[in-house]
Amino acid sequence: MQENDTRTPTLAGIKEAAARIHEVVPPTPLIPFDTEHGRIWLKCENLQPIGAFKLRGGYHRLSAMTPAERETGVVAFSSGNHAQGVAWAAKRLGIPALIVMPEDAPKAKLDGTRGLGAEIVTYDRMDGSREKLAADLAAERGAIVVPSFDDPWVVEGQGTATLEAVEQMTELAGGPPDSAIICCGGGGLATGAALVLPDAKITVVEPEGWDDMARSLANGAIEPVGANPPDTRCDALQTMEVAPITFDILSAHGATGIAVTEEEVAHAVRTAFSKLQLVVEPGGAVALAAVLAGKAKPEGRTMVTLSGGNVDAAVFAAIIQG
Amino acid sequence: MQENDTRTPTLAGIKEAAARIHEVVPPTPLIPFDTEHGRIWLKCENLQPIGAFKLRGGYHRLSAMTPAERETGVVAFSSGNHAQGVAWAAKRLGIPALIVMPEDAPKAKLDGTRGLGAEIVTYDRMDGSREKLAADLAAERGAIVVPSFDDPWVVEGQGTATLEAVEQMTELAGGPPDSAIICCGGGGLATGAALVLPDAKITVVEPEGWDDMARSLANGAIEPVGANPPDTRCDALQTMEVAPITFDILSAHGATGIAVTEEEVAHAVRTAFSKLQLVVEPGGAVALAAVLAGKAKPEGRTMVTLSGGNVDAAVFAAIIQG
């Protein structure tokens, strides 16, 4: 493990990450969309090559590895999008990658990760041992664990999405975002946004029953997801507990959180299908869901993330016909 | 009718159209996609506010109308995307619009057109009288008919998609397109591309049995679709006969055409869903289908159009699960 992996992520780090990432992937589109509650600007991270923003953090983290570290490789645990992000970066940089994924991850995500050349080990999502499993596998190989949000490089990498949006919105709408409504699992994407937009209003959105970041921000201390959380189609956002690296920055920023129902999420997925011609997975649609439901109001130039679009055909078909 | 509506569309006209259109809609994304046959750049016209490129031609045509012409309004006939393009432009410019649509048009397109405030009259697609019906309705009202491709303003408007792609590809890939593979109904989009890219290789793509432009280009004279053409999911491309305004320019350019099967189209729609997170309607996916099937090879910097994404949920669900 590198000695400085507990450092705090910074705006300077996000700018460095952006310089690296822009060498390998173009900016994702920022698309205006007029809702009955006002105009929003959708940051379409579902249109990344891996269908989610996660390659940003993965690429920034892996790019920072030394030649010796690259040789022994990386281990990541993920429900699927971070898996693909790390696998994509590892393939690009020629680094071996082993990914620990829940056995019930969407087939689209398992196939995508495998297709990028990563080795996959599956685990039971509810037994809670994925961190230990990943740590054990990493120790065996002398590999570096790349967490999905509890890591300064990863947070900085995710922040590049908002840095891009600042430039795009300035060109298209005359200035940077005044507010940002952001899908939240562990909070990496939102924390990056908070660093890029110190003066903007930040709202994080989670599925009902999985709104631990919202409760943590409201109560001023990290609170985990409760026992027996409800089923959700938002597999990308099933984080059992956030970490100081994201919570502290979001809390200091004054960010707040809200929760959306499964039906509100489904409505957002349907709207993205029929009005935007975009495939968005349930977990990637929670921020849009909050706007459409009138729970998060657009204020000034409002950025809303569509964070991912890796969804199995049967699930998507059921939702759009529902 | 205006006296100069039989003029030939020009590159200067396309540039004028672009200046107008960029005041009201941002450029659509140009997204790189690596296929087994090489890299292509997808011009995502399915991400327009109406889900198709057609607002370009509609807006350019309607913007050119005099105050007196605007008062009596416009009539258009269309399977749905041109309908929405004209309705969108009419709403934006405060012009009354009556649209003649086939009674079996996708619900998504009928609803979209109605939602934009246009008056709708339906007709039977196979009885071939839509031009006469539109002309009669226009004569009754003293309105101007806006054809879907047989009009210089409309062709110039559609050409702005390629003009945008030139700028985007130059920024992202170091130069303008060397080749362009383009979805073709009446040929407006392709003709615009031919005017913008005089030196590029242009390939138009149509559904099997509806490949009248391909046959016309091969034989050097306009040939209509044959009797009893096959069923196709590509409702956007069911043009019975092209016109000199598109054929002459494409023919002089040296463009060629190819046909794709319904299964090749379905595969392209599925690929756009699972790999690109994009909703593309069958007719909007024919160019991608030609590339994926190995029928149209990428050559140099290759632009491929995704021309529309207005598809009913049941049809899309059936295709992606097929």
XYZ file of C-alpha atoms in Angstrom:
644
model
C 0.000 0.000 0.000
C 1.175 3.503 -0.741
C 1.969 5.616 2.277
C -0.155 8.584 1.272
C -3.415 6.797 0.570
C -5.116 8.439 3.546
C -4.462 11.949 2.275
C -7.448 14.211 1.654
C -8.597 14.595 -1.966
C -8.064 18.081 -3.380
C -9.171 20.280 -6.241
C -5.563 20.290 -7.465
C -5.732 16.507 -7.571
C -8.958 16.660 -9.581
C -7.302 18.950 -12.116
C -4.362 16.569 -12.390
C -6.791 13.677 -12.848
C -8.625 15.579 -15.578
C -5.413 16.120 -17.529
C -4.760 12.372 -17.468
C -8.289 11.282 -18.227
C -8.760 13.675 -21.121
C -5.892 11.980 -22.890
C -7.905 8.770 -23.074
C -11.629 9.636 -23.108
C -13.516 12.664 -24.457
C -15.838 14.616 -22.130
C -19.295 13.104 -21.744
C -22.173 15.239 -23.045
C -23.983 17.785 -20.876
C -27.542 17.847 -22.234
C -30.267 20.390 -21.363
C -33.660 18.989 -20.394
C -36.748 21.024 -19.583
C -38.838 19.517 -16.809
C -42.065 20.854 -15.338
C -39.959 22.044 -12.398
C -37.437 23.896 -14.570
C -34.452 23.312 -16.845
C -31.741 20.908 -15.770
C -28.464 19.916 -17.398
C -27.808 16.198 -17.485
C -24.201 15.084 -17.140
C -24.395 11.880 -19.155
C -21.887 9.604 -17.475
C -23.935 6.665 -18.724
C -22.318 7.454 -22.096
C -18.790 6.634 -20.892
C -17.137 3.706 -22.720
C -17.936 1.457 -19.732
C -21.405 2.945 -19.284
C -20.622 4.697 -15.981
C -18.404 7.397 -14.462
C -16.264 4.895 -12.560
C -13.429 4.741 -15.078
C -12.487 8.249 -13.942
C -11.479 7.184 -10.446
C -10.061 3.898 -11.622
C -7.855 5.507 -14.228
C -6.572 8.234 -11.898
C -5.734 5.692 -9.180
C -4.018 3.201 -11.464
C -2.109 5.914 -13.334
C -0.534 6.917 -10.006
C 0.895 3.423 -9.405
C 4.636 2.770 -9.607
C 6.054 0.221 -12.082
C 6.534 -2.282 -9.229
C 2.961 -1.808 -8.038
C 1.654 -2.206 -11.565
C 3.339 -5.569 -11.823
C 1.550 -7.130 -8.827
C -1.711 -5.581 -9.918
C -4.920 -4.432 -8.295
C -7.915 -5.886 -6.492
C -11.293 -4.154 -6.369
C -14.692 -5.013 -4.924
C -17.751 -3.648 -6.624
C -21.332 -4.287 -7.601
C -20.303 -3.736 -11.175
C -19.616 -0.215 -12.336
C -16.459 0.316 -10.283
C -15.482 -3.194 -11.356
C -15.660 -2.139 -14.979
C -13.939 1.166 -14.249
C -10.943 -0.540 -12.660
C -10.904 -3.297 -15.290
C -10.994 -0.699 -18.074
C -8.124 1.292 -16.543
C -6.134 -1.862 -15.840
C -6.503 -3.080 -19.414
C -5.515 0.317 -20.758
C -2.424 0.473 -18.526
C -1.472 -3.207 -18.796
C -2.068 -3.992 -15.108
C -3.529 -7.311 -13.867
C -6.897 -6.836 -12.164
C -8.933 -9.112 -9.915
C -12.463 -7.986 -9.152
C -14.655 -9.184 -6.286
C -18.303 -8.889 -7.350
C -21.629 -9.876 -5.773
C -22.957 -13.083 -7.290
C -26.284 -11.333 -8.018
C -24.689 -8.426 -9.915
C -26.445 -7.624 -13.209
C -25.268 -9.906 -15.997
C -24.479 -6.772 -18.021
C -21.914 -5.773 -15.399
C -20.419 -9.244 -14.917
C -20.084 -9.673 -18.687
C -18.688 -6.172 -19.122
C -16.028 -6.690 -16.465
C -15.053 -10.095 -17.837
C -14.968 -8.663 -21.359
C -12.355 -6.153 -20.218
C -10.023 -8.993 -19.283
C -10.346 -8.881 -15.491
C -10.355 -11.979 -13.301
C -13.600 -12.193 -11.291
C -14.365 -13.698 -7.867
C -18.004 -13.563 -6.711
C -19.391 -13.239 -3.162
C -22.750 -13.178 -1.380
C -23.824 -9.529 -1.139
C -25.572 -9.905 2.212
C -22.819 -11.603 4.181
C -20.830 -8.357 4.336
C -17.385 -9.849 3.900
C -16.394 -8.346 0.582
C -13.847 -5.963 2.084
C -12.159 -8.800 3.944
C -12.268 -11.079 0.920
C -10.707 -8.348 -1.215
C -8.061 -7.605 1.433
C -7.151 -11.288 1.748
C -6.856 -11.741 -2.004
C -4.772 -8.578 -2.277
C -2.460 -9.678 0.539
C -1.926 -13.050 -1.156
C -0.723 -11.342 -4.329
C 0.866 -8.227 -2.897
C -1.725 -6.318 -4.931
C -3.190 -2.877 -4.181
C -6.854 -2.656 -3.209
C -8.732 0.030 -5.146
C -11.853 0.883 -3.123
C -14.890 2.220 -4.936
C -14.972 5.507 -2.992
C -12.813 5.347 0.157
C -9.652 6.545 -1.593
C -8.357 10.023 -2.442
C -7.388 9.189 -6.030
C -10.754 7.623 -6.699
C -12.615 10.648 -5.331
C -10.398 13.012 -7.335
C -10.983 11.002 -10.475
C -14.755 11.129 -10.026
C -14.472 14.890 -9.510
C -13.391 15.284 -13.123
C -17.011 14.748 -14.202
C -17.988 17.980 -12.481
C -14.876 19.793 -13.705
C -15.950 18.946 -17.269
C -19.482 20.091 -16.528
C -18.200 23.473 -15.322
C -16.521 24.069 -18.661
C -19.487 22.775 -20.655
C -22.098 24.704 -18.726
C -20.058 27.885 -18.936
C -19.977 27.497 -22.709
C -23.633 26.506 -23.087
C -25.322 28.438 -20.283
C -22.964 31.253 -19.360
C -21.527 30.028 -16.088
C -20.753 27.102 -13.780
C -23.455 25.102 -11.969
C -25.277 26.926 -9.179
C -26.563 23.618 -7.888
C -25.818 19.939 -8.391
C -28.099 16.964 -7.791
C -26.053 13.803 -7.643
C -26.565 10.042 -7.455
C -24.969 8.698 -4.275
C -23.707 5.281 -3.220
C -20.491 5.877 -1.285
C -20.454 9.507 -2.322
C -17.350 9.695 -4.517
C -19.074 11.521 -7.356
C -20.765 13.992 -4.995
C -17.583 14.618 -3.013
C -15.691 15.414 -6.193
C -18.488 17.837 -7.100
C -18.263 19.503 -3.678
C -14.545 20.113 -4.173
C -15.078 21.565 -7.661
C -18.104 23.662 -6.650
C -17.416 25.085 -3.185
C -20.234 27.631 -3.485
C -22.906 25.510 -5.188
C -25.825 23.805 -3.498
C -25.145 20.055 -3.445
C -27.933 17.511 -3.028
C -27.179 13.794 -2.918
C -29.865 11.284 -3.835
C -30.208 7.693 -2.667
C -32.883 4.979 -2.856
C -35.297 4.746 0.080
C -33.926 2.562 2.858
C -30.396 3.040 1.496
C -30.249 6.768 2.310
C -27.482 6.474 4.862
C -25.563 9.443 3.440
C -28.661 11.628 3.738
C -29.174 10.580 7.353
C -25.488 10.931 8.134
C -25.422 14.468 6.730
C -28.581 15.380 8.637
C -27.206 14.010 11.902
C -23.592 15.141 11.547
C -22.086 11.677 11.944
C -21.779 8.578 9.788
C -24.712 6.212 10.170
C -24.799 2.880 8.337
C -27.705 1.462 6.360
C -30.120 -0.158 8.802
C -30.635 -3.895 9.276
C -32.649 -5.626 6.528
C -32.694 -2.806 3.992
C -35.412 -3.084 1.329
C -34.880 -4.654 -2.073
C -33.881 -2.104 -4.684
C -33.184 -2.114 -8.385
C -30.439 0.431 -7.640
C -27.683 -2.168 -7.304
C -25.074 0.526 -7.956
C -26.046 2.385 -4.776
C -26.160 -0.450 -2.236
C -23.368 0.885 -0.041
C -23.787 -0.288 3.550
C -21.791 2.576 5.112
C -20.017 5.661 3.816
C -16.520 6.719 4.903
C -14.942 9.856 6.405
C -13.214 10.654 3.112
C -16.553 11.427 1.460
C -18.722 12.244 4.484
C -16.362 14.839 5.976
C -16.075 16.867 2.764
C -19.796 16.718 1.977
C -20.690 17.583 5.558
C -18.278 20.528 5.695
C -19.703 21.730 2.377
C -23.238 21.736 3.790
C -24.573 19.138 1.359
C -27.920 17.546 2.112
C -29.521 14.323 0.957
C -32.915 12.997 -0.050
C -34.358 9.569 -0.805
C -36.446 8.438 -3.771
C -38.836 5.505 -4.085
C -38.464 2.603 -6.492
C -41.466 3.885 -8.461
C -39.927 7.366 -8.730
C -36.758 5.747 -10.033
C -38.711 3.677 -12.556
C -40.472 6.814 -13.786
C -37.085 8.474 -14.301
C -35.772 5.478 -16.254
C -38.900 5.554 -18.445
C -38.573 9.302 -18.982
C -34.924 8.964 -19.981
C -35.966 6.251 -22.446
C -38.870 8.073 -24.050
C -37.832 11.736 -23.838
C -34.044 11.595 -23.840
C -33.292 8.430 -25.819
C -30.878 7.432 -23.072
C -30.435 4.102 -21.333
C -30.009 4.806 -17.624
C -29.803 2.107 -14.980
C -31.991 2.523 -11.876
C -29.082 3.585 -9.661
C -27.981 6.080 -12.318
C -31.452 7.624 -12.484
C -32.029 8.555 -8.826
C -30.943 12.194 -9.236
C -33.260 12.658 -12.224
C -35.976 10.863 -10.233
C -35.630 13.390 -7.417
C -36.104 16.268 -9.869
C -39.078 14.710 -11.673
C -40.741 13.922 -8.346
C -40.340 17.526 -7.232
C -38.162 16.443 -4.299
C -35.034 18.262 -5.504
C -35.770 21.619 -7.130
C -33.571 23.010 -9.903
C -31.925 26.219 -8.661
C -30.135 28.396 -11.197
C -27.900 26.407 -13.539
C -28.534 22.907 -12.251
C -26.351 19.906 -13.018
C -27.995 16.496 -12.582
C -25.954 13.329 -12.947
C -26.988 10.294 -14.961
C -24.266 8.203 -13.398
C -24.599 4.877 -15.210
C -26.514 2.846 -17.752
C -25.517 -0.789 -17.267
C -28.806 -2.604 -16.907
C -29.944 -6.033 -18.001
C -32.337 -6.069 -20.945
C -35.090 -7.893 -19.046
C -35.033 -5.363 -16.198
C -35.002 -2.415 -18.579
C -37.795 -3.914 -20.687
C -39.936 -4.430 -17.585
C -39.387 -0.867 -16.394
C -40.081 0.913 -19.692
C -43.275 -1.084 -20.213
C -44.389 -0.692 -16.593
C -45.500 28.807 -52.322
C -42.210 30.698 -52.470
C -40.791 31.218 -55.923
C -37.340 29.869 -55.146
C -38.332 26.541 -53.593
C -36.848 24.573 -56.479
C -33.380 26.050 -56.031
C -30.491 23.684 -55.376
C -29.324 23.364 -51.749
C -25.841 24.748 -51.149
C -23.028 24.615 -48.624
C -23.557 28.331 -48.031
C -27.156 27.568 -47.157
C -26.039 24.866 -44.723
C -23.749 27.353 -42.987
C -26.594 29.835 -42.735
C -28.837 27.106 -41.327
C -26.182 26.191 -38.753
C -25.992 29.781 -37.510
C -29.760 29.756 -36.954
C -29.985 26.321 -35.423
C -27.107 26.839 -33.018
C -29.032 29.671 -31.455
C -31.701 27.226 -30.316
C -30.120 23.779 -29.831
C -26.593 22.744 -28.810
C -24.612 20.355 -31.046
C -25.437 16.684 -30.567
C -22.585 14.529 -29.252
C -20.111 12.774 -31.542
C -19.107 9.620 -29.669
C -16.249 7.239 -30.567
C -17.080 3.528 -30.669
C -14.624 0.737 -31.362
C -16.104 -2.079 -33.406
C -14.411 -5.259 -34.561
C -14.145 -3.603 -37.968
C -12.514 -0.431 -36.644
C -13.321 2.789 -34.827
C -16.350 4.794 -35.835
C -17.712 8.117 -34.593
C -21.421 8.153 -33.904
C -23.283 11.370 -34.607
C -26.014 11.052 -32.011
C -28.988 12.757 -33.604
C -31.222 10.545 -31.477
C -30.235 12.900 -28.644
C -31.926 15.932 -30.208
C -34.804 17.402 -28.151
C -37.294 15.663 -30.477
C -35.225 12.461 -30.630
C -34.229 12.869 -34.287
C -32.300 15.160 -36.660
C -35.468 16.425 -38.353
C -35.781 19.637 -36.357
C -32.764 20.904 -38.281
C -34.557 21.010 -41.626
C -37.833 22.073 -40.098
C -36.298 24.987 -38.253
C -34.299 26.222 -41.261
C -37.357 26.063 -43.527
C -39.735 27.759 -41.119
C -37.204 30.432 -40.160
C -37.091 31.453 -43.832
C -40.840 32.117 -43.982
C -42.186 35.666 -44.295
C -44.534 37.121 -41.647
C -47.517 36.595 -43.997
C -46.520 32.990 -44.644
C -46.103 32.366 -40.946
C -49.637 33.480 -40.317
C -51.253 30.906 -42.618
C -48.957 28.211 -41.305
C -47.450 24.985 -42.560
C -48.541 21.504 -43.523
C -46.211 18.509 -43.420
C -46.603 14.791 -44.090
C -44.362 12.417 -42.206
C -44.090 9.023 -40.564
C -43.224 10.821 -37.380
C -39.752 12.294 -37.024
C -40.199 15.029 -39.638
C -43.628 15.606 -38.084
C -41.996 16.313 -34.748
C -39.259 18.383 -36.373
C -41.763 20.675 -38.077
C -44.022 20.780 -35.012
C -41.049 21.693 -32.808
C -39.937 24.486 -35.150
C -43.513 25.734 -35.552
C -44.035 25.882 -31.799
C -40.721 27.681 -31.341
C -41.565 30.236 -34.037
C -45.255 30.584 -33.210
C -46.502 29.170 -36.524
C -49.625 26.963 -36.846
C -48.743 23.438 -38.024
C -50.920 20.673 -39.426
C -49.220 17.298 -39.797
C -50.402 14.410 -41.968
C -49.205 11.145 -40.401
C -49.739 7.457 -41.204
C -52.336 5.928 -38.894
C -49.858 3.158 -37.976
C -47.071 5.552 -36.950
C -45.404 4.657 -33.633
C -47.386 5.951 -30.680
C -44.197 7.640 -29.464
C -44.174 9.752 -32.615
C -47.902 10.524 -32.655
C -47.779 11.529 -28.986
C -44.614 13.538 -29.472
C -46.069 15.491 -32.376
C -49.343 16.130 -30.552
C -47.415 17.152 -27.438
C -45.697 19.864 -29.463
C -49.056 21.433 -30.199
C -49.495 20.426 -33.836
C -52.836 19.472 -35.360
C -52.725 15.901 -36.728
C -54.550 14.223 -39.619
C -53.887 10.516 -40.182
C -53.864 8.545 -43.450
C -53.424 4.960 -44.631
C -49.710 4.471 -45.392
C -50.265 2.080 -48.281
C -52.781 4.106 -50.275
C -50.063 6.509 -51.409
C -52.129 9.677 -51.291
C -50.343 11.529 -48.528
C -48.778 14.104 -50.847
C -52.163 14.881 -52.374
C -53.855 14.984 -48.984
C -51.195 17.382 -47.687
C -51.413 19.529 -50.833
C -55.220 19.722 -50.594
C -55.119 20.669 -46.922
C -52.437 23.275 -47.618
C -54.416 24.757 -50.522
C -57.505 25.033 -48.317
C -55.605 27.113 -45.781
C -53.126 28.871 -48.033
C -50.431 27.103 -45.985
C -46.953 26.114 -47.142
C -46.163 22.427 -47.505
C -42.877 21.427 -45.838
C -41.767 18.154 -47.441
C -39.558 15.807 -45.446
C -36.680 15.884 -47.951
C -37.771 17.327 -51.319
C -36.965 20.910 -50.368
C -33.736 22.921 -50.448
C -34.148 24.422 -46.968
C -34.879 21.044 -45.459
C -31.794 19.481 -47.068
C -29.637 22.407 -45.952
C -30.965 22.129 -42.421
C -30.148 18.420 -42.264
C -26.650 19.230 -43.534
C -25.901 21.057 -40.301
C -25.526 17.689 -38.556
C -22.476 16.948 -40.691
C -21.158 20.498 -40.358
C -21.183 20.017 -36.580
C -19.483 16.645 -36.947
C -16.667 18.219 -38.970
C -15.878 20.598 -36.138
C -16.229 17.920 -33.460
C -14.152 15.327 -35.282
C -11.448 17.883 -36.029
C -11.212 18.629 -32.326
C -11.396 15.010 -31.172
C -9.641 13.142 -33.976
C -7.539 15.711 -35.795
C -9.544 16.243 -38.962
C -12.890 16.044 -40.751
C -14.583 12.755 -41.672
C -12.903 10.751 -44.441
C -16.047 8.712 -44.836
C -19.659 8.905 -43.746
C -22.185 6.088 -43.376
C -25.683 7.514 -43.238
C -29.230 6.346 -42.600
C -31.365 7.032 -45.672
C -35.093 7.465 -46.242
C -35.482 10.283 -48.751
C -31.799 11.140 -48.469
C -31.899 14.579 -46.880
C -29.330 13.801 -44.210
C -26.984 12.125 -46.704
C -27.329 14.912 -49.266
C -26.426 17.473 -46.635
C -23.382 15.376 -45.800
C -22.360 15.200 -49.462
C -22.437 18.992 -49.705
C -20.378 19.415 -46.527
C -17.900 16.635 -47.411
C -17.230 16.856 -51.167
C -14.158 14.624 -50.907
C -15.388 12.020 -48.415
C -16.726 8.593 -49.230
C -20.490 8.612 -48.676
C -22.454 5.419 -48.118
C -26.218 5.498 -47.615
C -27.945 2.648 -45.810
C -31.538 1.481 -46.179
C -33.607 -1.518 -45.032
C -33.809 -4.466 -47.429
C -36.644 -4.064 -49.901
C -36.671 -0.299 -49.268
C -33.229 0.301 -50.798
C -34.478 2.424 -53.677
C -31.772 5.065 -53.186
C -29.078 2.383 -53.389
C -30.572 0.992 -56.609
C -31.100 4.462 -58.020
C -27.463 5.401 -57.383
C -26.251 2.124 -58.883
C -28.369 2.590 -62.003
C -27.940 6.325 -62.478
C -31.663 7.119 -62.411
C -34.389 7.318 -59.777
C -36.138 4.002 -59.195
C -39.044 3.712 -56.767
C -39.506 1.062 -54.109
C -40.984 -2.023 -55.759
C -44.555 -3.240 -55.405
C -45.393 -4.936 -52.094
C -42.260 -4.003 -50.168
C -41.551 -6.148 -47.096
C -42.629 -5.232 -43.580
C -39.950 -3.328 -41.731
C -39.498 -1.918 -38.250
C -37.721 1.017 -39.908
C -40.841 3.177 -40.186
C -38.647 6.283 -40.497
C -37.179 5.027 -43.783
C -40.295 3.936 -45.668
C -39.933 6.426 -48.509
C -41.555 5.124 -51.693
C -39.443 7.214 -54.082
C -36.611 9.709 -53.715
C -36.461 13.043 -55.546
C -34.006 14.797 -57.884
C -33.038 17.247 -55.131
C -31.351 14.483 -53.129
C -30.616 11.934 -55.862
C -28.817 14.354 -58.199
C -26.391 15.599 -55.540
C -25.667 12.141 -54.137
C -25.237 10.717 -57.623
C -22.890 13.509 -58.708
C -20.911 12.997 -55.517
C -20.391 9.299 -56.293
C -22.266 8.066 -53.221
C -23.252 4.418 -53.086
C -25.863 2.547 -51.079
C -26.303 -0.738 -49.294
C -29.194 -2.577 -47.662
C -29.392 -4.201 -44.237
C -31.693 -6.930 -42.974
C -34.186 -6.574 -40.134
C -32.023 -8.869 -37.997
C -28.925 -6.748 -38.661
C -30.921 -3.704 -37.605
C -32.125 -5.456 -34.439
C -28.536 -6.379 -33.579
C -27.527 -2.732 -33.951
C -30.378 -1.575 -31.694
C -29.308 -4.157 -29.092
C -25.671 -3.096 -29.351
C -26.569 0.564 -28.914
C -28.586 -0.414 -25.832
C -25.976 -2.593 -24.163
C -22.683 -1.014 -25.250
C -23.587 2.616 -25.847
C -26.481 3.200 -23.431
C -28.371 4.820 -26.292
C -31.963 4.343 -27.387
C -31.969 4.141 -31.174
C -35.039 3.376 -33.243
C -34.709 0.717 -35.964
C -34.620 3.268 -38.792
C -31.988 5.250 -36.889
C -29.772 2.203 -36.464
C -29.347 1.087 -40.087
C -25.979 2.818 -40.576
C -24.585 1.245 -37.401
C -26.100 -2.061 -38.531
C -24.179 -1.854 -41.797
C -20.910 -1.354 -39.925
C -21.524 -4.119 -37.386
C -22.497 -6.533 -40.178
C -19.268 -5.763 -42.031
C -21.218 -4.413 -44.999
C -19.899 -0.848 -44.693
C -16.254 -0.666 -43.647
C -14.899 2.235 -41.613
C -12.327 4.125 -43.709
C -10.181 6.713 -41.965
C -12.166 9.002 -39.688
C -15.631 7.544 -40.154
C -18.845 9.304 -39.173
C -21.881 7.052 -38.671
C -25.297 8.569 -38.035
C -27.698 7.449 -35.334
C -30.511 9.414 -36.883
C -33.364 8.895 -34.428
C -34.554 7.216 -31.247
C -38.340 7.463 -31.178
C -39.475 3.917 -30.635
C -42.384 2.456 -28.718
C -41.464 0.713 -25.467
C -42.988 -2.626 -26.505
C -41.004 -2.702 -29.768
C -37.778 -1.701 -28.041
C -38.331 -4.244 -25.253
C -38.897 -7.010 -27.806
C -35.755 -6.118 -29.745
C -33.359 -5.842 -26.806
C -34.577 -9.146 -25.376
C -34.548 -10.862 -28.787
